[in-house]
Short mmCIF file of C-alpha atoms in Angstrom, two decimals:
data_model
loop_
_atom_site.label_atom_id
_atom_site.label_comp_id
_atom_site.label_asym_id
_atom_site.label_seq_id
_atom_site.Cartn_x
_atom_site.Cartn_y
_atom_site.Cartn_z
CA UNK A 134 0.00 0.00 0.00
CA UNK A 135 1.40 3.55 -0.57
CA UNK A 136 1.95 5.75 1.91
CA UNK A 137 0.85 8.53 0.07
CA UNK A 138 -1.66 9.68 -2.09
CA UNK A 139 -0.87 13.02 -4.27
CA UNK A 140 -4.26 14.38 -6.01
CA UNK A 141 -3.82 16.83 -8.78
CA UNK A 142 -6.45 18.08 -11.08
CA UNK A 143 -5.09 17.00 -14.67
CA UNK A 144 -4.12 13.75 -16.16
CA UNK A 145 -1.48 14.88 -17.96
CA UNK A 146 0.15 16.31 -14.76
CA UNK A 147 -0.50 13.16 -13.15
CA UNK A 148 1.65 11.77 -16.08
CA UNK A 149 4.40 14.12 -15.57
CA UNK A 150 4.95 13.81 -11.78
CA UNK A 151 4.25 10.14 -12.06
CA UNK A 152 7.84 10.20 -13.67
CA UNK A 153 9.55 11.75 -10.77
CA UNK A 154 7.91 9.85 -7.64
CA UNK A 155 9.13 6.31 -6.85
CA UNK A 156 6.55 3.56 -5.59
CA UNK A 157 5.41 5.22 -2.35
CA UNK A 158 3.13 7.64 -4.31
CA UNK A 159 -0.24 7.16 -5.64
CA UNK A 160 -1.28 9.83 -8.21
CA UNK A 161 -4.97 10.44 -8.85
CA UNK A 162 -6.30 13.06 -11.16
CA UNK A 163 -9.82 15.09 -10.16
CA UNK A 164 -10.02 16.19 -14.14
CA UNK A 165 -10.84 19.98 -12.43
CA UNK A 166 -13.93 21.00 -10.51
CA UNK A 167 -15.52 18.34 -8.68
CA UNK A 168 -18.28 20.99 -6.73
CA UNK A 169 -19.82 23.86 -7.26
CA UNK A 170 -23.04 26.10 -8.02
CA UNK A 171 -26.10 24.26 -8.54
CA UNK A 172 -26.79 24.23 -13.04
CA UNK A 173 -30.27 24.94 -12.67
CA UNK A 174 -31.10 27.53 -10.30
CA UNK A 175 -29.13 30.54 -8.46
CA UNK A 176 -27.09 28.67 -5.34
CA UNK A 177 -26.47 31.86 -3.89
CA UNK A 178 -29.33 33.02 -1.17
CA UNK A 179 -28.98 36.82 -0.95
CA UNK A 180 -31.21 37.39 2.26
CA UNK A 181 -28.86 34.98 3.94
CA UNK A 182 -25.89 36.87 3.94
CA UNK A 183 -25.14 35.40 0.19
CA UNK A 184 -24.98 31.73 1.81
CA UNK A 185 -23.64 29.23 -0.82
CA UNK A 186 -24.90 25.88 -2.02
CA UNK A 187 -22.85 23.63 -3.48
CA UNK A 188 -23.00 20.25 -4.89
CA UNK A 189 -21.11 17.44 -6.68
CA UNK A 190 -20.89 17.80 -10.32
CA UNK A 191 -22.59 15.83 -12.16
CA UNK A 192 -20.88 12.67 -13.82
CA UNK A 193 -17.93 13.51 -11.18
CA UNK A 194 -19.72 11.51 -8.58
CA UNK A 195 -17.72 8.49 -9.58
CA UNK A 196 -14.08 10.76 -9.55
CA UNK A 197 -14.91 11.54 -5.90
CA UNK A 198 -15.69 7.88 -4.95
CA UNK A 199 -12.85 6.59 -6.52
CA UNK A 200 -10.78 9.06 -4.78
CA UNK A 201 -12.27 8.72 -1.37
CA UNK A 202 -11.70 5.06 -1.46
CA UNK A 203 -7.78 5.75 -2.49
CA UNK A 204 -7.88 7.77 0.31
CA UNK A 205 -9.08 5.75 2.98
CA UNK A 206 -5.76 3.34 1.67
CA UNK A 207 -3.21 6.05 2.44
CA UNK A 208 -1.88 7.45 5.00
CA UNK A 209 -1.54 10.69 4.29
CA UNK A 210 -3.29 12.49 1.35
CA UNK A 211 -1.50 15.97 -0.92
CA UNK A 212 -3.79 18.28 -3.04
CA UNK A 213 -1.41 19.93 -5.61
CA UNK A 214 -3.62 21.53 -8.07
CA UNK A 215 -2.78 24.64 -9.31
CA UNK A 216 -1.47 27.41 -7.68
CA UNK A 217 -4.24 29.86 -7.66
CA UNK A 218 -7.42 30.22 -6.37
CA UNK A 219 -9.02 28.60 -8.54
CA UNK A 220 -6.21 25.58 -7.57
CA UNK A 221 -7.13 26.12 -4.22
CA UNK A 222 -11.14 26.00 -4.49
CA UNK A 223 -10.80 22.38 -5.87
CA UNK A 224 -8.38 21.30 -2.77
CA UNK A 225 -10.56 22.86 -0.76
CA UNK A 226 -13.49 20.61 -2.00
CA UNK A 227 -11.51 17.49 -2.47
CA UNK A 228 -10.45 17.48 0.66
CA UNK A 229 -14.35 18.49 2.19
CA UNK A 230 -15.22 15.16 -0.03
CA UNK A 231 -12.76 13.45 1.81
CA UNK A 232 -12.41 14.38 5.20
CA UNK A 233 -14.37 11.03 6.64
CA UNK A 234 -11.37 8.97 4.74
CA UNK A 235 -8.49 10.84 5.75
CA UNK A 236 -7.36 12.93 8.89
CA UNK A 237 -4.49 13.58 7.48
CA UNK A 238 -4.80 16.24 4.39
CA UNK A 239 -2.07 18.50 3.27
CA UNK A 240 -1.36 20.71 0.38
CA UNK A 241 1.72 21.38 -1.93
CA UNK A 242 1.86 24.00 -4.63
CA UNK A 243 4.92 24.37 -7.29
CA UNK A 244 5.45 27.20 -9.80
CA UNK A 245 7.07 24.84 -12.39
CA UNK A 246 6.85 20.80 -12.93
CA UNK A 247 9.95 20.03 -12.92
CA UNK A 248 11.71 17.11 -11.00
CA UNK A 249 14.05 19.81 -8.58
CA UNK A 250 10.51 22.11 -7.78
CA UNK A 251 8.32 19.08 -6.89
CA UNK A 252 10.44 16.97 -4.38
CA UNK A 253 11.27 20.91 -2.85
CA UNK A 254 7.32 21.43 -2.74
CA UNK A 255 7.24 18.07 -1.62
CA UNK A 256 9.10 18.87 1.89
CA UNK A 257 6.90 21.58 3.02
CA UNK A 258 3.33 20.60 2.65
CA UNK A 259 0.88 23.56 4.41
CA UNK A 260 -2.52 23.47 5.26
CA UNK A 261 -5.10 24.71 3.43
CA UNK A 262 -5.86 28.15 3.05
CA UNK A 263 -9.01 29.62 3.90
CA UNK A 264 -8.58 32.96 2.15
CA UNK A 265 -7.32 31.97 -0.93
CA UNK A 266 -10.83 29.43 -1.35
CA UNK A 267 -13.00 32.45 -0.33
CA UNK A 268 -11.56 34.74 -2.44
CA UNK A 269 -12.38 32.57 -5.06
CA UNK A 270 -15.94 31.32 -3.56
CA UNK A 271 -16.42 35.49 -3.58
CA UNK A 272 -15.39 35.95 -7.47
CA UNK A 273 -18.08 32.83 -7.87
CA UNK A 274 -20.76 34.13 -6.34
CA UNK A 275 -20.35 37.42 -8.29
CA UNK A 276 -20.55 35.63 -11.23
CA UNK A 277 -23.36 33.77 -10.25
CA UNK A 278 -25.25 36.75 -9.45
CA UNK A 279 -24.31 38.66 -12.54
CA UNK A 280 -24.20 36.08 -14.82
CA UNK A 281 -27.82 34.11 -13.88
CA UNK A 282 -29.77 37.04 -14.92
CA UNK A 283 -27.82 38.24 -17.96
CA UNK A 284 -26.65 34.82 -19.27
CA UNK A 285 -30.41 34.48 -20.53
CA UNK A 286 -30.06 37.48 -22.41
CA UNK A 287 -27.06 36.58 -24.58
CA UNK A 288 -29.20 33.47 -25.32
CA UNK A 289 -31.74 35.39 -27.12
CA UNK A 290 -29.77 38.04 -28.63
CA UNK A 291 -26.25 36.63 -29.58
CA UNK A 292 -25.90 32.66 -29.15
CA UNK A 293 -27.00 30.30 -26.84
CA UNK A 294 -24.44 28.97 -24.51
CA UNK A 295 -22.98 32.27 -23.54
CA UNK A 296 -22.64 33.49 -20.37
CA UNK A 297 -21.47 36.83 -19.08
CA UNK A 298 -20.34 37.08 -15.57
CA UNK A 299 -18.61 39.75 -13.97
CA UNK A 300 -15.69 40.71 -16.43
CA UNK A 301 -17.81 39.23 -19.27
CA UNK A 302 -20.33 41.58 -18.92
CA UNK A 303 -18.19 44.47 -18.72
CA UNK A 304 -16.76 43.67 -22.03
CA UNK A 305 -19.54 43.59 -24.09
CA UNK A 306 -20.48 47.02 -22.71
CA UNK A 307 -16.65 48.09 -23.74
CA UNK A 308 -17.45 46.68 -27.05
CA UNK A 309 -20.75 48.10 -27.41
CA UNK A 310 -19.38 51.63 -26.47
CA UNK A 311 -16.34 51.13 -28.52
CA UNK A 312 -19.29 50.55 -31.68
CA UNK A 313 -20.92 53.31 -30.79
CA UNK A 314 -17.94 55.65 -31.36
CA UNK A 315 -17.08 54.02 -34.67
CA UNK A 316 -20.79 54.86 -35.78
CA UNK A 317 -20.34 58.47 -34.55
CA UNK A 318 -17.52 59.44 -36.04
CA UNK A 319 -16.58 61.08 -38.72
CA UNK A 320 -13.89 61.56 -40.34
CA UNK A 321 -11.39 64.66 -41.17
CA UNK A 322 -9.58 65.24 -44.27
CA UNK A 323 -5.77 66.67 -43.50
CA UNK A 324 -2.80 67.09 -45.75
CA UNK A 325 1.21 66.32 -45.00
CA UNK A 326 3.85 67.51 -46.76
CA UNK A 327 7.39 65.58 -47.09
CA UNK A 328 10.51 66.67 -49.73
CA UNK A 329 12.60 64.64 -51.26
CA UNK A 330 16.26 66.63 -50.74
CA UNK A 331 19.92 66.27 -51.08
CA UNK A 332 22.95 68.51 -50.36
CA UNK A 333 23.29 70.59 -53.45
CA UNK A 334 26.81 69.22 -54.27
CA UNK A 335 25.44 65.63 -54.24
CA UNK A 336 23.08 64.34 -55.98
CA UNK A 337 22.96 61.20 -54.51
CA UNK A 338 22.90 61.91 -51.38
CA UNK A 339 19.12 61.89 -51.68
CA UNK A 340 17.03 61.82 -48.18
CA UNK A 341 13.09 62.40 -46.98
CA UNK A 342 12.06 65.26 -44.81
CA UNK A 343 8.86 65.98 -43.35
CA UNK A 344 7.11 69.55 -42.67
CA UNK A 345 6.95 69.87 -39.07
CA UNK A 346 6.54 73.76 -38.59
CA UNK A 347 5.19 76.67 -40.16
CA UNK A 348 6.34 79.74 -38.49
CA UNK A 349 5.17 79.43 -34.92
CA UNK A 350 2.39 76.71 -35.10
CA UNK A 351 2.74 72.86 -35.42
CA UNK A 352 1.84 71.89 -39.56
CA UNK A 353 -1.32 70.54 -38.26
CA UNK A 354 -4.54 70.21 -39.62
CA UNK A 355 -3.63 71.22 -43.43
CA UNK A 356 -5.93 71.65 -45.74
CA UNK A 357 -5.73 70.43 -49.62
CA UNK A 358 -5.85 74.52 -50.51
CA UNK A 359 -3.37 75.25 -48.40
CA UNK A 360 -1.21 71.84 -48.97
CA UNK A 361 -1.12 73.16 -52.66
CA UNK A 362 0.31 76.90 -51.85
CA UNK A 363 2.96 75.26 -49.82
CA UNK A 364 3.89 73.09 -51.96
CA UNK A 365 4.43 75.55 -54.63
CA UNK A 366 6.57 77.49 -52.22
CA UNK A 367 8.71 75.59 -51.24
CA UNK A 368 9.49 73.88 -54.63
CA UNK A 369 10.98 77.70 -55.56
CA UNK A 370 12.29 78.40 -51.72
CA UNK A 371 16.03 77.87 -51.37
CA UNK A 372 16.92 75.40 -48.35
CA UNK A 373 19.73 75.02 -45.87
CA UNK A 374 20.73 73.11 -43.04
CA UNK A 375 19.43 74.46 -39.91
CA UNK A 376 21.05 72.30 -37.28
CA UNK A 377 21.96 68.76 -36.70
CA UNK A 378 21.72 66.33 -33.60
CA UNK A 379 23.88 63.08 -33.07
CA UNK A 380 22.85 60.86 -30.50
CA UNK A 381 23.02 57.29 -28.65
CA UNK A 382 19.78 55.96 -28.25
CA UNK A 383 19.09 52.74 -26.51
CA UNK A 384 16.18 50.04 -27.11
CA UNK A 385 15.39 48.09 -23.27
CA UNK A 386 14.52 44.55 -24.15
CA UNK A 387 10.31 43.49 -23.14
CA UNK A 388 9.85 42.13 -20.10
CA UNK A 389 9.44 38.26 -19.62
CA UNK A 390 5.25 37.25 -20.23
CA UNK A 391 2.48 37.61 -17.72
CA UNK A 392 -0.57 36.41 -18.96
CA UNK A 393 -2.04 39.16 -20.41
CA UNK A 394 0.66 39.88 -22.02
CA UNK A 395 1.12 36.74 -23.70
CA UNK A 396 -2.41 36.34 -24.41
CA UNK A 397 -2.08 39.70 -26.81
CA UNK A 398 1.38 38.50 -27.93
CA UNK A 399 -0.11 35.05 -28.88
CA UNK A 400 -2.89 36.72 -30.51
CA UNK A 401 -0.84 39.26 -32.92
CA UNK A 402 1.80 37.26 -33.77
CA UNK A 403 0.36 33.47 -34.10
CA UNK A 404 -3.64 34.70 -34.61
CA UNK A 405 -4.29 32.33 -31.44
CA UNK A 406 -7.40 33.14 -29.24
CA UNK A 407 -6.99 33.64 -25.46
CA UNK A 408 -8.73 30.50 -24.93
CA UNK A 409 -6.54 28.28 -27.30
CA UNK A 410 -3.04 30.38 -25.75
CA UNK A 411 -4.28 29.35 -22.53
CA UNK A 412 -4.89 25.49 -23.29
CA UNK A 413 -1.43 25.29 -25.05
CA UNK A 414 0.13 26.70 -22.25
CA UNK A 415 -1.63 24.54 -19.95
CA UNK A 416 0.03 21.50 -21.90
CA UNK A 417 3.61 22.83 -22.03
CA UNK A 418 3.37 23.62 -17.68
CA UNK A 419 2.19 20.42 -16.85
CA UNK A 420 4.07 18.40 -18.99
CA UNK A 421 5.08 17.80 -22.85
CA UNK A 422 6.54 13.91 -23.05
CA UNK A 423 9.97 15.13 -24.75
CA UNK A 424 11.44 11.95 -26.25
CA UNK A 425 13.94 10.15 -23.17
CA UNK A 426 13.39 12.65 -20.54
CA UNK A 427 9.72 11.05 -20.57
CA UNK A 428 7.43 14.19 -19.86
CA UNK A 429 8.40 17.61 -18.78
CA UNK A 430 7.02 20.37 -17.75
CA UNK A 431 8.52 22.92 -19.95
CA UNK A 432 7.51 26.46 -18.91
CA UNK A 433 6.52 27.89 -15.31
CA UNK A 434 2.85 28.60 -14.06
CA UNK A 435 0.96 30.58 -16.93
CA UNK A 436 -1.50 32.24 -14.61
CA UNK A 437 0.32 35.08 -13.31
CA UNK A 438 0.52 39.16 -13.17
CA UNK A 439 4.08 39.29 -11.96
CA UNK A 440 7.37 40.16 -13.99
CA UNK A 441 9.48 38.31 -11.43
CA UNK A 442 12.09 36.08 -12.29
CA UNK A 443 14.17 33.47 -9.35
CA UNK A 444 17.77 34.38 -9.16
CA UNK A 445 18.48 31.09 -10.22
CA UNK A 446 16.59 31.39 -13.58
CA UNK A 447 18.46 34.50 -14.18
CA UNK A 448 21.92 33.24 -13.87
CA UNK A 449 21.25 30.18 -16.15
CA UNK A 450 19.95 32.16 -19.03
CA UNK A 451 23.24 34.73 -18.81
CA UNK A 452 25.15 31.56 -18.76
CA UNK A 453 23.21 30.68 -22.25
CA UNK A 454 23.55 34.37 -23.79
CA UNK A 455 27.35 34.21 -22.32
CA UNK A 456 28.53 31.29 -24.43
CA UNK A 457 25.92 31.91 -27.19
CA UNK A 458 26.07 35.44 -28.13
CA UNK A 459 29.61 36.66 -26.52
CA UNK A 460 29.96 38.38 -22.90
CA UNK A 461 28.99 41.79 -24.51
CA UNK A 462 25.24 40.58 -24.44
CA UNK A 463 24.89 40.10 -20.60
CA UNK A 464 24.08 43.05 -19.24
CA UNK A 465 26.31 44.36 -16.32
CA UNK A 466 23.45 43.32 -13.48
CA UNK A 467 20.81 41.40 -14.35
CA UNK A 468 17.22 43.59 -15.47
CA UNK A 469 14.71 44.30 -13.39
CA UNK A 470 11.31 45.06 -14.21
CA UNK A 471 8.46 46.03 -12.55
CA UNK A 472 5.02 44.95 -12.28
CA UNK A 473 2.15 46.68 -12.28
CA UNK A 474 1.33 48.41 -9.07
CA UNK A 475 -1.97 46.24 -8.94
CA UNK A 476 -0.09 43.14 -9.06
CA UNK A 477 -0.82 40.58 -6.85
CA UNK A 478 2.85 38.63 -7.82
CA UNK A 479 1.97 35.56 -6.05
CA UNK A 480 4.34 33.84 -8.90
CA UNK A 481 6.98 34.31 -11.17
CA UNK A 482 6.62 35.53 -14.82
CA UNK A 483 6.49 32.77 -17.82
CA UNK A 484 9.59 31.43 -18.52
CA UNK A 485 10.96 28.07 -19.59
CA UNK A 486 11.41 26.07 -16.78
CA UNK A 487 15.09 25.26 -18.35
CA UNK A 488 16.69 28.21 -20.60
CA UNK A 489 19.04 25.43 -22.34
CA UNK A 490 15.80 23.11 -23.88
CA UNK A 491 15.78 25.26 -26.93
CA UNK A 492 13.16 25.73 -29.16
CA UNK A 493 15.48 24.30 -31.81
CA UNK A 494 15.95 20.88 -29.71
CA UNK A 495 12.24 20.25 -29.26
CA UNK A 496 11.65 21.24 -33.05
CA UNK A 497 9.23 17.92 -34.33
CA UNK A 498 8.79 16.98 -30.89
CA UNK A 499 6.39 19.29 -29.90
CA UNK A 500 2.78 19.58 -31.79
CA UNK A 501 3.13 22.95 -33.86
CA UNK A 502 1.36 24.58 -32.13
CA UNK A 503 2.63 23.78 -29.10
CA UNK A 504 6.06 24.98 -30.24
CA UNK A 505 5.24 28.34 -31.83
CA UNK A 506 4.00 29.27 -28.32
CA UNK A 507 7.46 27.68 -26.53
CA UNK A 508 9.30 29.72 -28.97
CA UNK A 509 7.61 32.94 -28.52
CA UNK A 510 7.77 32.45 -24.40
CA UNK A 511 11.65 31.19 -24.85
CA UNK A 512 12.58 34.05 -26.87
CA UNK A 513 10.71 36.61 -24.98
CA UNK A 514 12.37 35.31 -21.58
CA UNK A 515 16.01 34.83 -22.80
CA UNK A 516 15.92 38.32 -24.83
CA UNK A 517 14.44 39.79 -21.51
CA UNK A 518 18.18 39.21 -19.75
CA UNK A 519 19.79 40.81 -22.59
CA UNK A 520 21.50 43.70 -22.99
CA UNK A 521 20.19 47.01 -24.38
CA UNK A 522 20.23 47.25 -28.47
CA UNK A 523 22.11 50.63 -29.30
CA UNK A 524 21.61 52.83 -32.07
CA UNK A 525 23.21 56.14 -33.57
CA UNK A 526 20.34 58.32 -34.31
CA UNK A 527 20.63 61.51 -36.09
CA UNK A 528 18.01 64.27 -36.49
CA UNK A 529 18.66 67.54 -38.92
CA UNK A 530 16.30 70.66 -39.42
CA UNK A 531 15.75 72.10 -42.30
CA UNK A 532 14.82 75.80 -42.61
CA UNK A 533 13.30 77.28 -46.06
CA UNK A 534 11.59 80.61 -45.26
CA UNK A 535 9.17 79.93 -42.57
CA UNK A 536 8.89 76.34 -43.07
CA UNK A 537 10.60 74.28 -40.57
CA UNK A 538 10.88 70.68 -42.01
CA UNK A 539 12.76 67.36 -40.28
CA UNK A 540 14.96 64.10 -41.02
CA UNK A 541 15.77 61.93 -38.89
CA UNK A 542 17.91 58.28 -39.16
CA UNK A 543 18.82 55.59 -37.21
CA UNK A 544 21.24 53.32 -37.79
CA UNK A 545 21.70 49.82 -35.16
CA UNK A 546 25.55 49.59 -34.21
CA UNK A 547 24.60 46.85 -31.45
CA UNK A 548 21.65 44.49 -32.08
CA UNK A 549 21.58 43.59 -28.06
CA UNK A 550 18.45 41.32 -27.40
CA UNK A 551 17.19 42.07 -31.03
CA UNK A 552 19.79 39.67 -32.20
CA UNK A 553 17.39 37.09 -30.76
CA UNK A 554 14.06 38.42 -30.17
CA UNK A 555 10.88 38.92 -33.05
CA UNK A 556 9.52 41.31 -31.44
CA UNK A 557 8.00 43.83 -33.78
CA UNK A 558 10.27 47.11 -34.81
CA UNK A 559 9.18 50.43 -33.16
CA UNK A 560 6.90 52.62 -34.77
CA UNK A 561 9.85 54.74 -36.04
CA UNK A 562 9.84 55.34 -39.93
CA UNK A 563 13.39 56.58 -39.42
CA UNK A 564 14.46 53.45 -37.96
CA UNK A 565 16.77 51.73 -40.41
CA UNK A 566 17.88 55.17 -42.17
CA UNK A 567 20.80 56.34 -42.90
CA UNK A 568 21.28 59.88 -43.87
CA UNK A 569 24.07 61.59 -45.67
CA UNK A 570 26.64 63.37 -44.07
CA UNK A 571 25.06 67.32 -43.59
CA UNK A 572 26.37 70.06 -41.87
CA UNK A 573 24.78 73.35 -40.55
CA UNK A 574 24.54 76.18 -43.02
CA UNK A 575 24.76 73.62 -46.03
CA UNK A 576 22.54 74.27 -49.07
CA UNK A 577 20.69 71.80 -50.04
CA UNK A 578 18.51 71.50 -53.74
CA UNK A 579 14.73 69.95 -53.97
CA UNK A 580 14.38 66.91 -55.90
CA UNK A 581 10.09 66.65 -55.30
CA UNK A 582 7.63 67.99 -53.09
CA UNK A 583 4.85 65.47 -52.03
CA UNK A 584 1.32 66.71 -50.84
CA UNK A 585 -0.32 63.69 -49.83
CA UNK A 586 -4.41 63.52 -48.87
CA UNK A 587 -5.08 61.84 -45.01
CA UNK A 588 -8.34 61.28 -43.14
CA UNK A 589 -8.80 60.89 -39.89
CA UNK A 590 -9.42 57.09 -38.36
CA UNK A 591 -12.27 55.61 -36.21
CA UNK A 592 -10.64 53.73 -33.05
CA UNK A 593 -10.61 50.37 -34.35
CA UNK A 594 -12.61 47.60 -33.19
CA UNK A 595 -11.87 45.40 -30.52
CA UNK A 596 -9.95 41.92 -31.22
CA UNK A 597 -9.39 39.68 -28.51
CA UNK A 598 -5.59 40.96 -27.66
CA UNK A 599 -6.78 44.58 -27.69
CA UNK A 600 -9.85 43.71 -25.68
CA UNK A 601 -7.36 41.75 -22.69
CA UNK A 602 -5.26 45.08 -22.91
CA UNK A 603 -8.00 46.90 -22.24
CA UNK A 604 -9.37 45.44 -19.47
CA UNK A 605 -5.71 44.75 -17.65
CA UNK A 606 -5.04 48.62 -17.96
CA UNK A 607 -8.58 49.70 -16.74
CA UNK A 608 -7.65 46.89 -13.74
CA UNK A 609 -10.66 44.42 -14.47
CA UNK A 610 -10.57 41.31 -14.16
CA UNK A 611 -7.40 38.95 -13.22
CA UNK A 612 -4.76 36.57 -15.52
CA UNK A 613 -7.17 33.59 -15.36
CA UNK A 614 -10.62 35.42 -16.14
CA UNK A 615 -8.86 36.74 -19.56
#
């Protein structure tokens, strides 16, 4: 008989850990929820201080049998589901289903399945925790209340099936008031001027320069008349160099994933949906069976709102970018970066649970789309401990009359974390251009003048990236609602 019994609430996670305890472990799986709300009516009895009633889900009546009876065979029982609330809500009703087979219930939670972080969980079982499970009994019972009466709704109007809680219902009224903006507005036509130049002396040291100034006022809001005079004026202007600016600029690496994060990542640069980032990323935490390693869990707990990285994480991926990429590439100290003030940072960010299982080493042994996701977490974590990318950016005014116009280049002289990352290039048109040697006072002739025609933009609609960003920044909702 073994001495213990570990409960978890997925069978693939009972896989994984299977592989790293020996013969005195029993691993059950509770495949999620085994209580909650009542399906056909409220549960929640507001005149009695919001009193809950719960019940056994149906069709897991034989999960919690079979588990009771396992339990009444060990001698000591661990709940290890997740580490959230949401984790903690199903120990906390395991072990209520259990308590008349076992006095002798524990729990263990580990931010990453890996054989070091689950023998270290392992040695300091805690009880349970009472305010974690009513936090989450709380969020419940909002959505309960909330969702019973408006769930209906969405049945009739949209699909049947739908349900909109307390974060759900808030988006469709951001989406609803994001529509009604798009159908109010309307649009404004405005001009922009840019020149096509080069230093009189040098033909081909042709560059772009927008208008940026007309005497004292910003070239805003041009119209097509006036577009036209200025064009014609400043094709017959003479120009000169005004002034010119060198400078180092530096370009900080992103910070390693929370969940929102790489929920709107997943969604702009692999078109995945929350839900379908979320179930991937479910697969590679509790374990991805790897070839001999058996399974593995390959990245750290995805629900989280925290930036945080161990120490220990840290030093192993400068290690990689040391012997990789040359010593220049570690940064002096490693980065810090901060969370948002309303994070809760219960866990670390999303990272690979080992910075040396490369993308390129589990290439055609991961699903695809499993591995698109491990490479965008990978890259995003290693690049994170990079150093700065640094670029010589130059920016030259150009006076003709009273029009002020303005170049501007830069040019990458150390790629820093770019030499790794995909992350999308900054919304710079200069970026990437080199301009020709000037000097102040230099004349310079006009090969064209452009005028071109611009109208003003609705805010676009909401996709489901844009929508998560929108609620994380206007602090609704948590990493696991999105």
């Amino acid at each position: 008989m073994a001495k213990n019994l570990l409960i978890v609430e997925s069978p693939t996670k009972a896989r994984t850990l299977g592989k790293y305890l020996g013969k005195d472990f029993v691993i059950k799986a509770s495949v999620g929820h085994v209580k909650d709300l009542p399906k056909s009516r409220m549960g929640v009895d507001v005149e009695r201080d919001f009193a809950v009633e719960l019940e056994v889900i149906p069709g897991k009546k034989k999960v919690v049998s079979a588990l009771r009876s396992a339990a009444k065979k060990a001698e000591r029982v661990l709940l290890a589901p997740d580490p959230d609330r949401e984790g903690e809500a199903i120990a906390w009703h395991i072990a209520e289903e259990l308590k008349t087979a076992s006095s002798n219930i524990e729990r263990v939670t580990f931010n990453e399945i890996t054989r070091r972080a689950v023998l270290e969980a392992l040695k300091h079982p805690r009880a349970l925790d009472r305010h974690l499970y009513e936090a989450q009994q709380a969020r419940r019972v909002l959505d309960r209340l909330v969702g019973y009466e408006w769930s209906p709704l969405l049945w009739t109007k949209v699909q049947r099936g739908l349900s909109a809680g307390r974060v759900q219902s808030v988006a469709v009224r951001l989406v609803v008031e994001r529509e009604k903006e798009i159908e109010a507005f309307v649009p404004q036509e405005y001009w922009s001027i840019e020149e096509s130049l080069h230093p009189a002396d040098r033909p081909d040291g042709v560059f772009s320069a927008k208008l940026g100034r007309i005497g004292e006022r910003k070239a805003e809001n041009i119209s097509a008349e006036e577009a036209r005079r200025i064009r014609e004026q400043l094709l017959s202007l003479p120009h000169r160099v005004e002034s010119t600016e060198r400078q180092e600029r530096q370009r900080r690496p992103y910070p390693p994933f929370t969940t929102s994060k790489l929920q709107q990542a997943a969604a702009g640069a692999l078109r995945f949906s929350a839900r379908r980032t979320m179930q991937v990323a479910q697969r590679l935490y509790e374990g991805v069976d790897v070839g001999e390693e058996g399974p593995v869990g390959l990245i750290t707990y995805m629900r989280t709102d925290s930036t945080r990285v161990a120490h220990e994480a840290q030093e192993a991926a400068r290690e990689y970018i040391r012997a990789t990429f040359g010593a220049e590439h570690v940064p002096e100290k490693p980065p810090v970066y901060r969370s948002r003030a309303s994070a809760q940072d219960a866990h670390e960010a999303i990272r690979p649970t080992d910075v040396r299982r490369t993308p390129e080493k589990l290439k055609g042994v991961l699903s695809s789309e499993q591995w698109k996701l491990y490479d965008l977490i990978w890259r995003q974590f290693v690049s994170s401990q990079m150093s700065p990318a640094r670029y010589d950016r130059t920016v030259v005014l150009v006076r003709a009359g009273e029009y002020e116009l303005r170049a501007a280049g830069s040019v990458c002289v150390f790629p820093g974390w770019l030499a790794l990352s995909r992350a999308a290039a900054e919304d710079e048109e200069e970026e990437g251009v080199q301009l020709p040697p000037l000097a102040p006072g230099e004349a310079l002739a006009v090969q064209a003048v452009e005028a071109e025609q611009h109208f003003t933009q609705p805010p676009p609609r909401f996709n489901e990236g844009t929508l998560v960003k929108e609620l994380e920044e206007r602090g609704i909702g948590r990493p696991s609602t999105y």
